[in-house]
């Protein structure tokens, strides 16, 4: 199966390799980013920013008049190199001397995008405080949350979402959310976080693929397991634009373990009681309805045998007030008991169900 996912991924990996090479080589990349000679490696603001060399930055900017607000030969800014390597002091210096926190390179990315590559929370915090746009998108529609998901930077992702209100479920120009990317790259912790942040696991991109399709295409068993555990039977039955389910895609890509897991998960879910009917809901509640009924019966006995009993002395106003207060609190307790039991029994039911799936896989 020829997949648009793979085509886009090649471009993303190329850019990713460029960035990582820059981290190691201090701005010298064999893949095309900031290709410079040995002499310029010692005397340009981009290398100084990448290494966080404040002394060199001071000399180049203040003594030699070099600018920190112009890009290098390939369109990347000194602030981006500082952001990539989490050089907070260098980034602060660049901003103070004319660096634009929202400057975009030839791919449309800002320094904030580059902080997401290695989870540079300190520099990201600095950039955002200085006015960086948290929702800035590059030429592919990738926002900072997409880049963080692509690199599995879970802590960084949580920080910008919880503190700076970044959108954890925004689609890129191909309809792919950060959850799609985390699933494709196999970052299970990032998937768990995105699901906790209410990312839509059923979102289909322009190829009709959900995050589960992406995990299956790449053969990421843990990612698929997390998505199945958080989802429903319907998630396993969604087809892409070619008519393939996640299990069929995994089989098509020869990821046998994932295909076996997804196939067994669907069969086991088919055997379970449907949670939308009365029997299914009752099975999730377990013994809670029985205990609830017993408590109501005891409460009624208390009311008619103690408070309203005709063969006992009439209660005084004070004791009557306390008696009816006890009845009110008992009813409130029953309501809370019912609500908690629904949640806990449903959760335990799901845990037991997916343990069976995992045991079957093993």
mmCIF file of C-alpha atoms in Angstrom, residues 38-161:
data_model
loop_
_atom_site.group_PDB
_atom_site.id
_atom_site.type_symbol
_atom_site.label_atom_id
_atom_site.label_comp_id
_atom_site.label_asym_id
_atom_site.label_seq_id
_atom_site.Cartn_x
_atom_site.Cartn_y
_atom_site.Cartn_z
ATOM 1 C CA UNK A 38 36.064 25.280 9.962
ATOM 2 C CA UNK A 39 36.950 28.975 9.977
ATOM 3 C CA UNK A 40 33.373 30.167 10.045
ATOM 4 C CA UNK A 41 32.577 27.604 12.720
ATOM 5 C CA UNK A 42 34.777 29.629 15.008
ATOM 6 C CA UNK A 43 33.511 33.038 13.982
ATOM 7 C CA UNK A 44 29.768 33.166 13.343
ATOM 8 C CA UNK A 45 26.854 33.990 15.618
ATOM 9 C CA UNK A 46 25.015 30.810 14.642
ATOM 10 C CA UNK A 47 27.678 28.506 16.032
ATOM 11 C CA UNK A 48 28.094 30.704 19.094
ATOM 12 C CA UNK A 49 24.346 30.520 19.675
ATOM 13 C CA UNK A 50 24.290 26.754 19.178
ATOM 14 C CA UNK A 51 27.052 26.266 21.750
ATOM 15 C CA UNK A 52 25.787 28.970 24.088
ATOM 16 C CA UNK A 53 29.113 30.773 23.846
ATOM 17 C CA UNK A 54 28.199 34.163 25.338
ATOM 18 C CA UNK A 55 31.742 35.482 25.170
ATOM 19 C CA UNK A 56 31.886 34.872 21.434
ATOM 20 C CA UNK A 57 28.414 36.349 20.971
ATOM 21 C CA UNK A 58 29.469 39.495 22.838
ATOM 22 C CA UNK A 59 32.554 39.868 20.666
ATOM 23 C CA UNK A 60 30.798 39.187 17.360
ATOM 24 C CA UNK A 61 27.820 41.436 18.048
ATOM 25 C CA UNK A 62 29.310 44.295 20.034
ATOM 26 C CA UNK A 63 32.847 44.451 18.665
ATOM 27 C CA UNK A 64 32.536 43.156 15.114
ATOM 28 C CA UNK A 65 28.994 44.369 14.438
ATOM 29 C CA UNK A 66 27.488 41.017 13.435
ATOM 30 C CA UNK A 67 23.699 40.864 13.365
ATOM 31 C CA UNK A 68 21.649 38.254 15.201
ATOM 32 C CA UNK A 69 18.486 39.117 13.306
ATOM 33 C CA UNK A 70 19.481 37.826 9.872
ATOM 34 C CA UNK A 71 19.405 34.157 8.844
ATOM 35 C CA UNK A 72 22.367 32.067 7.811
ATOM 36 C CA UNK A 73 22.954 30.898 4.247
ATOM 37 C CA UNK A 74 20.180 28.317 4.522
ATOM 38 C CA UNK A 75 17.608 30.539 6.162
ATOM 39 C CA UNK A 76 17.994 29.586 9.833
ATOM 40 C CA UNK A 77 18.312 32.143 12.618
ATOM 41 C CA UNK A 78 20.747 32.305 15.509
ATOM 42 C CA UNK A 79 17.802 32.214 17.902
ATOM 43 C CA UNK A 80 16.725 28.892 16.410
ATOM 44 C CA UNK A 81 20.143 27.359 17.061
ATOM 45 C CA UNK A 82 20.071 28.584 20.649
ATOM 46 C CA UNK A 83 16.539 27.225 21.057
ATOM 47 C CA UNK A 84 17.461 23.848 19.610
ATOM 48 C CA UNK A 85 20.246 23.356 22.146
ATOM 49 C CA UNK A 86 18.377 24.901 25.099
ATOM 50 C CA UNK A 87 20.857 27.774 25.436
ATOM 51 C CA UNK A 88 18.738 30.070 27.587
ATOM 52 C CA UNK A 89 21.373 32.726 28.241
ATOM 53 C CA UNK A 90 22.310 32.901 24.564
ATOM 54 C CA UNK A 91 18.657 33.145 23.562
ATOM 55 C CA UNK A 92 18.107 35.961 26.053
ATOM 56 C CA UNK A 93 21.115 37.838 24.691
ATOM 57 C CA UNK A 94 19.950 37.411 21.092
ATOM 58 C CA UNK A 95 16.469 38.703 21.928
ATOM 59 C CA UNK A 96 17.927 41.713 23.732
ATOM 60 C CA UNK A 97 20.021 42.527 20.664
ATOM 61 C CA UNK A 98 17.309 42.443 18.026
ATOM 62 C CA UNK A 99 16.413 38.793 17.596
ATOM 63 C CA UNK A 100 12.779 38.308 16.574
ATOM 64 C CA UNK A 101 11.046 35.541 18.544
ATOM 65 C CA UNK A 102 8.534 35.101 15.712
ATOM 66 C CA UNK A 103 10.997 35.115 12.811
ATOM 67 C CA UNK A 104 10.332 32.229 10.411
ATOM 68 C CA UNK A 105 12.837 30.266 8.372
ATOM 69 C CA UNK A 106 12.320 28.969 4.829
ATOM 70 C CA UNK A 107 10.146 26.130 6.168
ATOM 71 C CA UNK A 108 7.941 28.527 8.111
ATOM 72 C CA UNK A 109 9.237 27.383 11.487
ATOM 73 C CA UNK A 110 10.058 29.655 14.403
ATOM 74 C CA UNK A 111 12.496 29.237 17.262
ATOM 75 C CA UNK A 112 9.617 27.874 19.348
ATOM 76 C CA UNK A 113 9.233 24.971 16.926
ATOM 77 C CA UNK A 114 12.894 24.150 17.451
ATOM 78 C CA UNK A 115 12.579 24.104 21.237
ATOM 79 C CA UNK A 116 10.128 21.221 20.865
ATOM 80 C CA UNK A 117 12.719 18.999 19.173
ATOM 81 C CA UNK A 118 14.680 18.376 22.367
ATOM 82 C CA UNK A 119 12.129 19.571 24.883
ATOM 83 C CA UNK A 120 13.878 22.841 25.706
ATOM 84 C CA UNK A 121 11.312 24.045 28.224
ATOM 85 C CA UNK A 122 13.482 26.867 29.608
ATOM 86 C CA UNK A 123 14.032 28.504 26.230
ATOM 87 C CA UNK A 124 10.405 27.914 25.244
ATOM 88 C CA UNK A 125 9.301 29.666 28.422
ATOM 89 C CA UNK A 126 11.577 32.601 27.586
ATOM 90 C CA UNK A 127 10.290 32.835 24.016
ATOM 91 C CA UNK A 128 6.649 32.693 25.063
ATOM 92 C CA UNK A 129 7.158 35.368 27.698
ATOM 93 C CA UNK A 130 8.759 37.527 25.009
ATOM 94 C CA UNK A 131 5.723 37.191 22.766
ATOM 95 C CA UNK A 132 6.292 34.058 20.690
ATOM 96 C CA UNK A 133 3.094 32.734 19.095
ATOM 97 C CA UNK A 134 2.297 29.344 20.586
ATOM 98 C CA UNK A 135 0.000 28.488 17.666
ATOM 99 C CA UNK A 136 2.398 29.441 14.855
ATOM 100 C CA UNK A 137 2.307 26.889 12.026
ATOM 101 C CA UNK A 138 5.005 26.043 9.487
ATOM 102 C CA UNK A 139 4.613 25.208 5.795
ATOM 103 C CA UNK A 140 3.128 21.807 6.653
ATOM 104 C CA UNK A 141 0.762 23.163 9.272
ATOM 105 C CA UNK A 142 2.875 21.818 12.132
ATOM 106 C CA UNK A 143 2.497 23.736 15.351
ATOM 107 C CA UNK A 144 4.737 23.310 18.368
ATOM 108 C CA UNK A 145 2.520 20.515 19.681
ATOM 109 C CA UNK A 146 3.027 18.538 16.461
ATOM 110 C CA UNK A 147 6.806 18.824 16.703
ATOM 111 C CA UNK A 148 6.787 17.823 20.375
ATOM 112 C CA UNK A 149 4.680 14.766 19.545
ATOM 113 C CA UNK A 150 6.979 13.841 16.648
ATOM 114 C CA UNK A 151 9.941 13.748 19.021
ATOM 115 C CA UNK A 152 8.153 12.268 22.046
ATOM 116 C CA UNK A 153 8.755 15.313 24.250
ATOM 117 C CA UNK A 154 5.948 14.546 26.693
ATOM 118 C CA UNK A 155 6.968 16.936 29.484
ATOM 119 C CA UNK A 156 7.400 19.780 27.003
ATOM 120 C CA UNK A 157 4.020 19.010 25.479
ATOM 121 C CA UNK A 158 2.311 19.073 28.851
ATOM 122 C CA UNK A 159 4.001 22.355 29.762
ATOM 123 C CA UNK A 160 2.935 24.331 26.709
ATOM 124 C CA UNK A 161 -0.590 22.923 26.789
#
